Structure formats: C-alpha cells, structure tokens
Amino acid sequence: SALEMAEALRTAARGLEAGVLSVSPETFVGRQAELAFLEERFAAAAAGMGSVVFVTGERGAGKTTLVGEFLRRVQSGTSPVTVVAGRCTETQDGPGEAFLPFLDAMGRLLTSRGRDQASELLRTYAPTVCVQMPAALLPDPDGALRRQAAGATKERLIREGGDFMEAACRLFPIVLYLEDLHWSDPATVDMLHHFGCRLARQRTLIVATFRQADVDAAKAPLKRCVLDLVARGAARELALGAL
C-alpha cells in the first residue's frame, strides 16, 4: 500500500542518514570473468587511466545484475569512491529528455553525502548544467547561475559537464553507471562521446548498458559513438552471452 511504501522510504532515509543501509543482496552466480574485467578497469581508472565499458546483451542476459554486483563490491572496498547512476527511459514519442541519465546522476550526487562539494564544483565548473537541475537541489536566489548560463549552447553544456567530471574525480575516483542506453537521446550520446574522449588521464570509469539488437536496429548515433570510442582505445565492450 502507499502507507507501507511511505514507511519503507522513511526507513531507508534513516538508514542513509546513519550511513548504514541494509539491503538484501540478490543471488549472484557465474560471471566471474566479467566481474574480474570490470574490477580491472576500475583499478586502472583509480590509478588515473579512466575508460568506458559498454556492457551489452539481450533482455534478461543479466546486465543489470552483473553491474549491480560490481558496484556493490566497489562500494564495499576500503578506499573511498563516488558511485552514481543515471537511467534512460523509454518513451512513446521518440527520444527522451535531453541528457537525462547524466542529469539523473548529477541529481543523485546532490542528494548524497558529498552534496556540498558537488554543489560547489557544479557552480564553479558547470553553471549551464546547474540551471538544468531542480531549484530545490541547486538554489539560485539571486539569478547568478542563470546569468552565467544565458545563451548557452548544447556544446557548452557538454563541455562544462566534462569539466565538472574532471574536477570531481580529483577528490575521489568516480564510477558512473548509465543504464539502458538503447533508449538514449542524441544529446546524451554526444555527452557520452565527449566524456569518453577525455577519460584517458582521469580517475573515472563509465559503465554503460544497452541491448545490442536495439542499437543495431535503430540507434545509429549510439552505434557510431561506441565504434569510435572503441577505435580510440577509450572504451571496451563486454558482451554477455548465456550463462
């Protein structure tokens, strides 16, 4: 019921505030080689050699479960790391909201323990991104952010988003999880390509999932992005077959 959902959310919020949120893990079997590959890419990113990993497979192949287990292991490690996630959503009328998974991920940063640092870095490096965020997360009482972002182009927003990520990963390594890219909009693909081209000397690992068949059928911009990043050596593809 709605009442039970509200109580569950309150319990989860209390656990997050206390820093102890107990979640029953899903049963996880197999995929040891795939996990080892993701952990290897994270170790390289933590050492300043970031990259993108595209986890591909058809519906039900276990993409979300694999990445979820990887993120759980990363977060349970002894070294501090920033883990954020954003998701593309399916729409009936074509591409979804521009930059949706990136804005989703940045919104989660602004509700995390590091929200004060994230807010300061966004205001400093990415005012055009700031004005895309809900006012409750990034207040702009005197309109300074909107004045800075006035007349901004899509290209400027993408560049400033990359500047923010580069500054943020100097504090702690970052794992950015982008889910269901087969539903991505063209602006999201452009931002992903820009980020990917800048990762070689950053402490950032981007893990992105998509269904290969959907991309082959109808997502030419994403397909070109993946092929180009892989050709540059900035990305790897991790294709999941049957268990």
Coordinates of N, CA and C in Angstrom, one line a residue, residues 12-235:
A12 N 14.4 3.7 4.9 CA 15.6 3.8 4.0 C 16.3 5.1 4.2
A13 N 15.6 6.2 4.3 CA 16.2 7.5 4.6 C 16.9 7.6 5.9
R14 N 16.3 7.0 6.9 CA 17.0 7.0 8.2 C 18.3 6.2 8.1
G15 N 18.3 5.1 7.4 CA 19.5 4.3 7.2 C 20.6 5.0 6.5
L16 N 20.2 5.8 5.4 CA 21.2 6.6 4.7 C 21.8 7.6 5.6
E17 N 21.0 8.3 6.4 CA 21.5 9.3 7.2 C 22.5 8.8 8.2
A18 N 22.2 7.5 8.7 CA 23.1 6.9 9.7 C 24.3 6.3 9.0
G19 N 24.2 6.2 7.7 CA 25.3 5.6 6.9 C 25.3 4.0 7.0
V20 N 24.2 3.5 7.4 CA 24.1 2.0 7.5 C 22.7 1.6 6.8
L21 N 22.7 1.3 5.6 CA 21.5 0.9 4.9 C 21.7 -0.6 4.5
S22 N 20.9 -1.4 5.1 CA 21.0 -2.9 4.9 C 20.1 -3.3 3.8
V23 N 20.7 -3.8 2.7 CA 19.9 -4.3 1.6 C 20.3 -5.7 1.4
S24 N 19.2 -6.6 1.2 CA 19.5 -8.0 1.0 C 20.0 -8.2 -0.4
P25 N 21.2 -8.7 -0.6 CA 21.7 -8.9 -2.0 C 21.0 -9.9 -2.8
E26 N 20.9 -9.7 -4.1 CA 20.4 -10.7 -5.0 C 21.3 -11.9 -5.0
T27 N 20.8 -13.0 -5.3 CA 21.6 -14.2 -5.6 C 22.4 -13.9 -6.8
F28 N 23.7 -14.1 -6.7 CA 24.6 -13.9 -7.9 C 25.5 -15.1 -8.2
V29 N 25.4 -15.6 -9.4 CA 26.2 -16.8 -9.7 C 26.9 -16.5 -11.1
G30 N 28.1 -17.1 -11.2 CA 28.8 -17.0 -12.5 C 29.3 -15.6 -12.8
R31 N 29.7 -15.4 -14.0 CA 30.2 -14.1 -14.5 C 31.5 -13.7 -13.8
Q32 N 32.2 -14.7 -13.3 CA 33.5 -14.3 -12.6 C 34.5 -13.6 -13.5
A33 N 34.6 -14.1 -14.8 CA 35.5 -13.4 -15.7 C 35.0 -12.0 -16.0
E34 N 33.7 -11.8 -16.1 CA 33.2 -10.5 -16.4 C 33.4 -9.5 -15.3
L35 N 33.2 -10.1 -14.0 CA 33.5 -9.2 -12.8 C 34.9 -8.9 -12.7
A36 N 35.8 -9.8 -13.0 CA 37.2 -9.5 -13.0 C 37.6 -8.5 -14.0
F37 N 37.0 -8.5 -15.1 CA 37.3 -7.5 -16.1 C 36.9 -6.1 -15.7
L38 N 35.6 -6.0 -15.1 CA 35.2 -4.7 -14.6 C 36.1 -4.2 -13.5
E39 N 36.5 -5.1 -12.6 CA 37.3 -4.7 -11.5 C 38.7 -4.3 -12.0
E40 N 39.2 -4.9 -13.0 CA 40.5 -4.5 -13.6 C 40.3 -3.1 -14.2
R41 N 39.2 -2.8 -14.9 CA 39.0 -1.4 -15.5 C 38.9 -0.4 -14.4
F42 N 38.2 -0.8 -13.2 CA 38.1 0.2 -12.1 C 39.5 0.5 -11.5
A43 N 40.3 -0.6 -11.4 CA 41.6 -0.4 -10.8 C 42.5 0.6 -11.7
A44 N 42.3 0.4 -13.0 CA 43.0 1.3 -13.9 C 42.5 2.7 -13.8
A45 N 41.2 2.9 -13.7 CA 40.6 4.2 -13.5 C 41.1 4.9 -12.2
A46 N 41.1 4.1 -11.1 CA 41.5 4.6 -9.8 C 43.0 5.1 -9.9
A47 N 43.8 4.5 -10.8 CA 45.2 4.9 -11.0 C 45.3 6.0 -12.0
G48 N 44.2 6.6 -12.5 CA 44.3 7.7 -13.4 C 44.2 7.4 -14.9
M49 N 43.7 6.2 -15.2 CA 43.6 5.8 -16.6 C 42.1 5.3 -16.8
G50 N 41.2 6.3 -16.9 CA 39.8 6.1 -17.0 C 39.4 5.5 -18.4
S51 N 38.2 5.0 -18.4 CA 37.7 4.5 -19.7 C 36.2 4.2 -19.6
V52 N 35.6 3.8 -20.7 CA 34.2 3.4 -20.8 C 34.1 1.9 -21.0
V53 N 33.2 1.3 -20.3 CA 32.9 -0.2 -20.6 C 31.5 -0.3 -21.0
F54 N 31.2 -0.8 -22.2 CA 29.9 -1.0 -22.6 C 29.5 -2.4 -22.4
V55 N 28.5 -2.6 -21.5 CA 28.1 -4.0 -21.1 C 26.8 -4.2 -22.0
T56 N 26.9 -5.2 -22.9 CA 25.9 -5.4 -23.9 C 25.3 -6.8 -23.7
G57 N 24.1 -7.0 -24.2 CA 23.4 -8.2 -24.2 C 21.9 -8.0 -24.4
E58 N 21.3 -9.1 -24.6 CA 19.8 -9.0 -24.9 C 19.0 -9.0 -23.6
R59 N 17.8 -8.7 -23.7 CA 16.9 -8.7 -22.5 C 17.0 -10.0 -21.7
G60 N 17.3 -9.8 -20.4 CA 17.4 -11.0 -19.5 C 18.8 -11.6 -19.4
A61 N 19.7 -11.0 -20.1 CA 21.1 -11.6 -20.1 C 21.8 -11.4 -18.8
G62 N 21.3 -10.5 -18.0 CA 21.9 -10.2 -16.7 C 22.8 -9.0 -16.6
K63 N 22.6 -8.1 -17.5 CA 23.4 -6.8 -17.5 C 23.3 -6.1 -16.1
T64 N 22.1 -5.8 -15.7 CA 21.9 -5.1 -14.5 C 22.4 -5.8 -13.3
T65 N 22.2 -7.1 -13.2 CA 22.7 -7.9 -12.1 C 24.2 -7.9 -12.0
L66 N 24.8 -8.0 -13.2 CA 26.3 -8.0 -13.2 C 26.8 -6.7 -12.7
V67 N 26.3 -5.6 -13.3 CA 26.8 -4.3 -12.9 C 26.5 -4.0 -11.4
G68 N 25.3 -4.4 -11.0 CA 24.9 -4.2 -9.6 C 25.9 -4.9 -8.6
E69 N 26.3 -6.1 -8.9 CA 27.3 -6.8 -8.1 C 28.6 -6.1 -8.1
F70 N 29.0 -5.7 -9.3 CA 30.3 -4.9 -9.4 C 30.3 -3.7 -8.5
L71 N 29.2 -2.9 -8.6 CA 29.1 -1.7 -7.8 C 29.1 -2.0 -6.3
R72 N 28.4 -3.1 -6.0 CA 28.4 -3.4 -4.5 C 29.8 -3.7 -4.1
R73 N 30.6 -4.4 -4.9 CA 32.0 -4.7 -4.5 C 32.8 -3.5 -4.4
V74 N 32.6 -2.6 -5.3 CA 33.4 -1.3 -5.3 C 33.1 -0.5 -4.1
Q75 N 31.8 -0.4 -3.7 CA 31.4 0.4 -2.6 C 31.8 -0.3 -1.3
S76 N 32.0 -1.6 -1.3 CA 32.4 -2.3 0.0 C 33.9 -2.3 0.2
G77 N 34.6 -1.7 -0.7 CA 36.1 -1.7 -0.6 C 36.5 -0.7 0.5
T78 N 37.8 -0.7 0.7 CA 38.4 0.1 1.8 C 38.7 1.6 1.3
S79 N 38.8 1.8 0.0 CA 39.1 3.1 -0.5 C 37.9 3.9 -0.8
P80 N 37.9 5.2 -0.6 CA 36.7 6.0 -0.9 C 36.5 6.1 -2.4
V81 N 35.2 6.0 -2.8 CA 34.9 6.1 -4.3 C 33.5 6.7 -4.4
T82 N 33.3 7.5 -5.4 CA 32.0 8.1 -5.7 C 31.3 7.2 -6.7
V83 N 30.1 6.7 -6.4 CA 29.4 5.9 -7.3 C 28.0 6.5 -7.6
V84 N 27.7 6.8 -8.8 CA 26.4 7.4 -9.1 C 25.8 6.7 -10.4
A85 N 24.5 6.8 -10.5 CA 23.9 6.1 -11.6 C 22.8 7.0 -12.2
G86 N 22.6 6.8 -13.5 CA 21.5 7.5 -14.2 C 20.9 6.6 -15.3
R87 N 19.7 6.7 -15.5 CA 19.0 5.8 -16.4 C 18.2 6.5 -17.5
C88 N 18.3 5.9 -18.7 CA 17.5 6.3 -19.8 C 16.1 5.7 -19.7
T89 N 15.1 6.4 -20.2 CA 13.8 5.8 -20.1 C 13.1 5.7 -21.5
E90 N 12.3 4.7 -21.6 CA 11.6 4.5 -22.9 C 10.4 5.5 -23.0
T91 N 10.2 6.1 -24.2 CA 9.1 7.0 -24.4 C 8.3 6.5 -25.6
Q92 N 7.1 6.9 -25.7 CA 6.3 6.5 -26.9 C 6.5 7.4 -28.1
D93 N 7.1 8.6 -27.8 CA 7.1 9.7 -28.8 C 8.6 9.9 -29.3
G94 N 9.4 8.9 -29.3 CA 10.8 9.1 -29.7 C 11.7 9.3 -28.6
P95 N 12.9 10.0 -28.9 CA 13.9 10.2 -27.8 C 13.4 10.8 -26.6
G96 N 14.0 10.5 -25.5 CA 13.5 11.0 -24.2 C 14.2 12.4 -23.9
E97 N 14.1 12.8 -22.7 CA 14.6 14.1 -22.3 C 16.1 14.2 -22.6
A98 N 16.5 15.4 -23.1 CA 18.0 15.6 -23.4 C 18.8 15.4 -22.1
F99 N 19.9 14.7 -22.3 CA 20.9 14.5 -21.2 C 20.3 13.8 -20.0
L100 N 19.2 13.1 -20.1 CA 18.5 12.6 -18.9 C 19.4 11.7 -18.0
P101 N 20.1 10.7 -18.4 CA 20.9 9.9 -17.5 C 22.0 10.7 -16.8
F102 N 22.6 11.7 -17.4 CA 23.6 12.5 -16.8 C 23.0 13.4 -15.7
L103 N 21.9 14.0 -16.1 CA 21.2 14.9 -15.1 C 20.7 14.1 -13.9
D104 N 20.2 12.9 -14.2 CA 19.8 12.0 -13.2 C 20.9 11.7 -12.2
A105 N 22.1 11.3 -12.8 CA 23.3 11.0 -11.9 C 23.7 12.2 -11.1
M106 N 23.8 13.4 -11.7 CA 24.2 14.6 -11.0 C 23.2 14.9 -9.9
G107 N 21.9 14.7 -10.2 CA 20.9 14.9 -9.1 C 21.2 14.0 -7.9
R108 N 21.6 12.8 -8.2 CA 21.9 11.9 -7.1 C 23.1 12.3 -6.3
L109 N 24.1 12.9 -7.0 CA 25.2 13.5 -6.3 C 24.8 14.6 -5.3
L110 N 23.8 15.3 -5.8 CA 23.4 16.5 -5.0 C 22.5 16.1 -3.8
T111 N 22.2 14.8 -3.7 CA 21.4 14.3 -2.5 C 22.3 13.3 -1.7
S112 N 23.6 13.2 -2.1 CA 24.5 12.2 -1.4 C 25.2 12.9 -0.3
R113 N 26.1 12.2 0.4 CA 26.9 12.8 1.5 C 27.8 13.9 1.0
G114 N 28.2 13.8 -0.3 CA 29.1 14.8 -0.8 C 28.4 15.9 -1.5
R115 N 27.2 16.1 -1.2 CA 26.4 17.1 -1.9 C 27.0 18.5 -1.8
D116 N 27.6 18.9 -0.7 CA 28.1 20.3 -0.6 C 29.3 20.4 -1.6
Q117 N 30.2 19.4 -1.7 CA 31.3 19.5 -2.6 C 30.8 19.5 -4.0
A118 N 29.8 18.6 -4.3 CA 29.2 18.5 -5.7 C 28.6 19.8 -6.1
S119 N 27.9 20.4 -5.2 CA 27.2 21.7 -5.5 C 28.2 22.8 -5.8
E120 N 29.3 22.9 -5.0 CA 30.3 23.9 -5.2 C 31.0 23.7 -6.6
L121 N 31.3 22.4 -6.9 CA 32.0 22.1 -8.1 C 31.1 22.4 -9.3
L122 N 29.8 22.1 -9.2 CA 28.9 22.4 -10.3 C 28.8 23.9 -10.5
R123 N 28.7 24.6 -9.5 CA 28.5 26.1 -9.6 C 29.8 26.7 -10.2
T124 N 30.9 26.1 -9.9 CA 32.2 26.6 -10.4 C 32.5 26.3 -11.9
Y125 N 32.3 25.0 -12.2 CA 32.7 24.5 -13.5 C 31.5 24.3 -14.5
A126 N 30.3 24.2 -14.0 CA 29.2 23.9 -14.9 C 27.9 24.7 -14.6
P127 N 27.9 26.0 -14.7 CA 26.7 26.7 -14.5 C 25.6 26.4 -15.4
T128 N 25.9 26.0 -16.7 CA 24.8 25.6 -17.6 C 24.2 24.3 -17.2
V129 N 24.9 23.4 -16.5 CA 24.3 22.2 -16.0 C 23.4 22.6 -14.8
C130 N 23.9 23.5 -14.0 CA 23.2 23.9 -12.8 C 21.8 24.3 -13.1
V131 N 21.6 25.1 -14.1 CA 20.2 25.6 -14.4 C 19.3 24.5 -14.9
Q132 N 19.8 23.4 -15.3 CA 19.0 22.2 -15.7 C 18.5 21.4 -14.5
M133 N 19.1 21.7 -13.3 CA 18.8 20.9 -12.1 C 17.6 21.5 -11.4
P134 N 16.8 20.7 -10.6 CA 15.7 21.3 -9.8 C 16.2 22.4 -8.9
A135 N 15.4 23.4 -8.7 CA 15.8 24.5 -7.9 C 16.0 24.1 -6.4
A136 N 15.3 23.1 -6.0 CA 15.4 22.6 -4.6 C 16.8 22.0 -4.4
L137 N 17.4 21.5 -5.4 CA 18.8 20.9 -5.3 C 19.9 21.9 -5.4
L138 N 19.7 22.9 -6.3 CA 20.7 23.9 -6.6 C 20.0 25.3 -6.6
P139 N 19.7 25.9 -5.4 CA 19.0 27.2 -5.4 C 19.8 28.3 -6.1
D140 N 19.1 29.2 -6.7 CA 19.8 30.3 -7.4 C 19.0 31.6 -7.1
P141 N 19.0 32.0 -5.8 CA 18.1 33.1 -5.3 C 18.4 34.4 -6.0
D142 N 19.6 34.7 -6.4 CA 19.9 36.0 -7.0 C 20.0 35.9 -8.5
G143 N 19.8 34.7 -9.0 CA 19.8 34.6 -10.5 C 21.2 34.6 -11.1
A144 N 22.3 34.4 -10.3 CA 23.6 34.5 -10.8 C 23.9 33.3 -11.8
L145 N 23.4 32.1 -11.5 CA 23.6 31.0 -12.3 C 23.0 31.2 -13.7
R146 N 21.8 31.7 -13.7 CA 21.0 31.9 -14.9 C 21.7 32.9 -15.8
R147 N 22.3 34.0 -15.1 CA 23.0 35.0 -15.9 C 24.3 34.4 -16.6
Q148 N 25.0 33.5 -15.8 CA 26.2 32.9 -16.4 C 25.8 32.0 -17.5
A149 N 24.6 31.3 -17.4 CA 24.3 30.3 -18.4 C 23.5 30.9 -19.6
A150 N 23.2 32.2 -19.6 CA 22.4 32.8 -20.6 C 23.0 32.6 -22.0
G151 N 22.2 32.2 -22.9 CA 22.6 32.0 -24.3 C 23.5 30.8 -24.5
A152 N 23.6 29.9 -23.5 CA 24.5 28.7 -23.6 C 24.0 27.8 -24.7
T153 N 24.9 27.2 -25.4 CA 24.6 26.2 -26.4 C 24.7 24.8 -25.8
K154 N 24.2 23.8 -26.6 CA 24.3 22.4 -26.2 C 25.8 22.0 -26.0
E155 N 26.6 22.5 -26.9 CA 28.0 22.2 -26.9 C 28.7 22.7 -25.6
R156 N 28.3 23.9 -25.2 CA 28.8 24.5 -24.0 C 28.4 23.6 -22.8
L157 N 27.2 23.2 -22.7 CA 26.7 22.4 -21.6 C 27.5 21.1 -21.5
I158 N 27.8 20.5 -22.7 CA 28.5 19.2 -22.7 C 29.9 19.5 -22.2
R159 N 30.6 20.5 -22.7 CA 31.9 20.8 -22.3 C 32.0 21.1 -20.8
E160 N 31.1 21.9 -20.3 CA 31.1 22.2 -18.8 C 30.8 20.9 -18.0
G161 N 30.0 20.0 -18.5 CA 29.7 18.8 -17.8 C 31.0 18.0 -17.7
G162 N 31.8 18.0 -18.8 CA 33.1 17.3 -18.8 C 34.1 17.9 -17.9
D163 N 34.0 19.3 -17.8 CA 34.9 20.0 -16.8 C 34.6 19.6 -15.4
F164 N 33.3 19.5 -15.1 CA 32.8 19.1 -13.8 C 33.3 17.7 -13.4
M165 N 33.1 16.8 -14.3 CA 33.6 15.4 -14.0 C 35.1 15.3 -13.8
E166 N 35.8 16.1 -14.6 CA 37.3 16.1 -14.4 C 37.7 16.6 -13.1
A167 N 37.0 17.7 -12.6 CA 37.3 18.3 -11.3 C 36.9 17.4 -10.2
A168 N 35.7 16.7 -10.4 CA 35.2 15.9 -9.3 C 36.0 14.7 -9.0
C169 N 36.6 14.1 -10.1 CA 37.4 12.8 -9.9 C 38.7 13.1 -9.3
R170 N 39.1 14.4 -9.1 CA 40.3 14.7 -8.4 C 40.1 14.4 -6.9
L171 N 38.9 14.5 -6.4 CA 38.6 14.3 -5.0 C 38.6 12.8 -4.7
F172 N 37.8 12.0 -5.4 CA 37.7 10.6 -5.3 C 37.5 9.9 -6.7
P173 N 38.0 8.7 -6.9 CA 37.6 8.0 -8.1 C 36.1 8.0 -8.3
I174 N 35.6 8.0 -9.5 CA 34.2 8.0 -9.8 C 33.8 6.8 -10.7
V175 N 32.8 6.2 -10.3 CA 32.1 5.2 -11.2 C 30.8 5.7 -11.6
L176 N 30.6 6.0 -12.9 CA 29.3 6.5 -13.4 C 28.6 5.4 -14.2
Y177 N 27.4 5.0 -13.7 CA 26.7 3.9 -14.3 C 25.5 4.5 -15.1
L178 N 25.5 4.2 -16.4 CA 24.5 4.7 -17.3 C 23.7 3.5 -17.8
E179 N 22.4 3.4 -17.4 CA 21.6 2.2 -17.7 C 20.7 2.4 -18.9
D180 N 20.6 1.4 -19.7 CA 19.6 1.3 -20.8 C 19.9 2.4 -21.9
L181 N 21.1 2.5 -22.3 CA 21.4 3.5 -23.4 C 20.7 3.3 -24.7
H182 N 20.1 2.1 -24.9 CA 19.3 1.9 -26.1 C 18.1 2.8 -26.2
W183 N 17.8 3.5 -25.1 CA 16.7 4.4 -25.0 C 17.2 5.9 -25.0
S184 N 18.5 6.1 -25.2 CA 19.1 7.4 -25.1 C 18.7 8.3 -26.2
D185 N 18.8 9.6 -25.8 CA 18.5 10.7 -26.8 C 19.9 11.1 -27.4
P186 N 19.9 11.8 -28.6 CA 21.1 12.2 -29.3 C 22.0 13.0 -28.4
A187 N 21.5 13.9 -27.6 CA 22.3 14.8 -26.7 C 23.1 14.0 -25.7
T188 N 22.4 12.9 -25.2 CA 23.1 12.1 -24.2 C 24.3 11.3 -24.9
V189 N 24.1 10.9 -26.1 CA 25.2 10.2 -26.9 C 26.3 11.2 -27.1
D190 N 26.0 12.4 -27.5 CA 27.1 13.4 -27.7 C 27.9 13.7 -26.4
M191 N 27.2 13.7 -25.2 CA 27.9 14.0 -24.0 C 28.7 12.8 -23.6
L192 N 28.2 11.6 -23.8 CA 28.9 10.4 -23.6 C 30.2 10.3 -24.4
H193 N 30.1 10.7 -25.7 CA 31.3 10.7 -26.5 C 32.3 11.7 -26.0
H194 N 31.9 12.9 -25.6 CA 32.8 13.9 -25.1 C 33.5 13.4 -23.9
F195 N 32.7 12.9 -22.9 CA 33.3 12.4 -21.7 C 34.3 11.3 -22.0
G196 N 33.9 10.3 -22.9 CA 34.8 9.2 -23.2 C 36.1 9.6 -23.7
C197 N 36.1 10.7 -24.6 CA 37.3 11.1 -25.2 C 38.3 11.8 -24.2
R198 N 37.8 12.2 -23.0 CA 38.6 12.9 -22.0 C 39.0 12.0 -20.9
L199 N 38.7 10.7 -20.9 CA 38.9 9.9 -19.7 C 40.3 9.3 -19.5
A200 N 41.1 9.4 -20.5 CA 42.4 8.7 -20.5 C 43.3 9.0 -19.3
R201 N 43.2 10.3 -18.8 CA 44.0 10.7 -17.7 C 43.1 11.1 -16.5
Q202 N 42.0 10.5 -16.4 CA 41.1 10.8 -15.3 C 40.8 9.6 -14.5
R203 N 40.4 9.8 -13.2 CA 40.0 8.7 -12.3 C 38.5 8.4 -12.4
T204 N 38.1 8.1 -13.6 CA 36.6 7.9 -13.8 C 36.4 6.7 -14.7
L205 N 35.5 5.8 -14.2 CA 35.1 4.7 -15.0 C 33.6 4.8 -15.3
I206 N 33.3 4.8 -16.6 CA 31.9 4.9 -17.0 C 31.5 3.5 -17.5
V207 N 30.4 2.9 -16.8 CA 29.9 1.6 -17.2 C 28.5 1.9 -17.8
A208 N 28.3 1.5 -19.0 CA 27.0 1.7 -19.7 C 26.4 0.4 -20.3
T209 N 25.1 0.2 -20.1 CA 24.5 -1.0 -20.6 C 23.5 -0.6 -21.7
F210 N 23.4 -1.5 -22.7 CA 22.4 -1.4 -23.7 C 22.2 -2.8 -24.4
R211 N 21.0 -2.9 -25.0 CA 20.7 -4.1 -25.8 C 21.2 -3.9 -27.2
Q212 N 22.1 -4.8 -27.6 CA 22.8 -4.7 -28.8 C 21.8 -4.7 -30.0
A213 N 20.8 -5.5 -30.0 CA 19.9 -5.6 -31.1 C 19.2 -4.3 -31.4
D214 N 18.8 -3.6 -30.3 CA 18.1 -2.4 -30.4 C 19.0 -1.3 -31.0
V215 N 20.2 -1.3 -30.6 CA 21.1 -0.3 -31.1 C 21.4 -0.6 -32.6
D216 N 21.6 -1.8 -33.0 CA 21.9 -2.2 -34.4 C 20.7 -1.8 -35.2
A217 N 19.5 -1.9 -34.7 CA 18.3 -1.6 -35.5 C 17.9 -0.2 -35.7
A218 N 18.1 0.7 -34.7 CA 17.6 2.0 -34.8 C 18.4 3.1 -34.1
K219 N 19.5 2.8 -33.5 CA 20.3 3.9 -32.8 C 21.6 4.1 -33.5
A220 N 21.6 4.7 -34.7 CA 22.8 4.9 -35.4 C 23.8 5.8 -34.7
P221 N 23.3 7.0 -34.1 CA 24.3 7.8 -33.3 C 25.0 7.1 -32.2
L222 N 24.3 6.2 -31.4 CA 24.9 5.5 -30.4 C 25.9 4.5 -31.0
K223 N 25.5 3.8 -32.0 CA 26.4 2.8 -32.6 C 27.7 3.5 -33.1
R224 N 27.6 4.7 -33.7 CA 28.8 5.4 -34.2 C 29.6 5.8 -33.0
C225 N 29.0 6.2 -31.9 CA 29.7 6.6 -30.7 C 30.5 5.4 -30.1
V226 N 29.9 4.3 -30.0 CA 30.5 3.1 -29.4 C 31.7 2.7 -30.3
L227 N 31.5 2.6 -31.6 CA 32.6 2.2 -32.5 C 33.7 3.2 -32.5
D228 N 33.5 4.5 -32.4 CA 34.5 5.5 -32.4 C 35.3 5.4 -31.0
L229 N 34.6 5.3 -29.9 CA 35.3 5.2 -28.6 C 36.2 4.0 -28.5
V230 N 35.6 2.8 -29.0 CA 36.4 1.6 -29.0 C 37.6 1.7 -29.9
A231 N 37.5 2.3 -31.1 CA 38.6 2.5 -32.0 C 39.7 3.4 -31.4
R232 N 39.3 4.4 -30.6 CA 40.2 5.3 -30.0 C 41.0 4.6 -28.8
G233 N 40.5 3.5 -28.4 CA 41.0 2.8 -27.2 C 40.5 3.4 -25.9
A234 N 39.4 4.2 -26.0 CA 38.8 4.8 -24.9 C 37.7 4.0 -24.2
A235 N 37.3 2.9 -24.9 CA 36.2 2.1 -24.5 C 36.5 0.6 -24.8

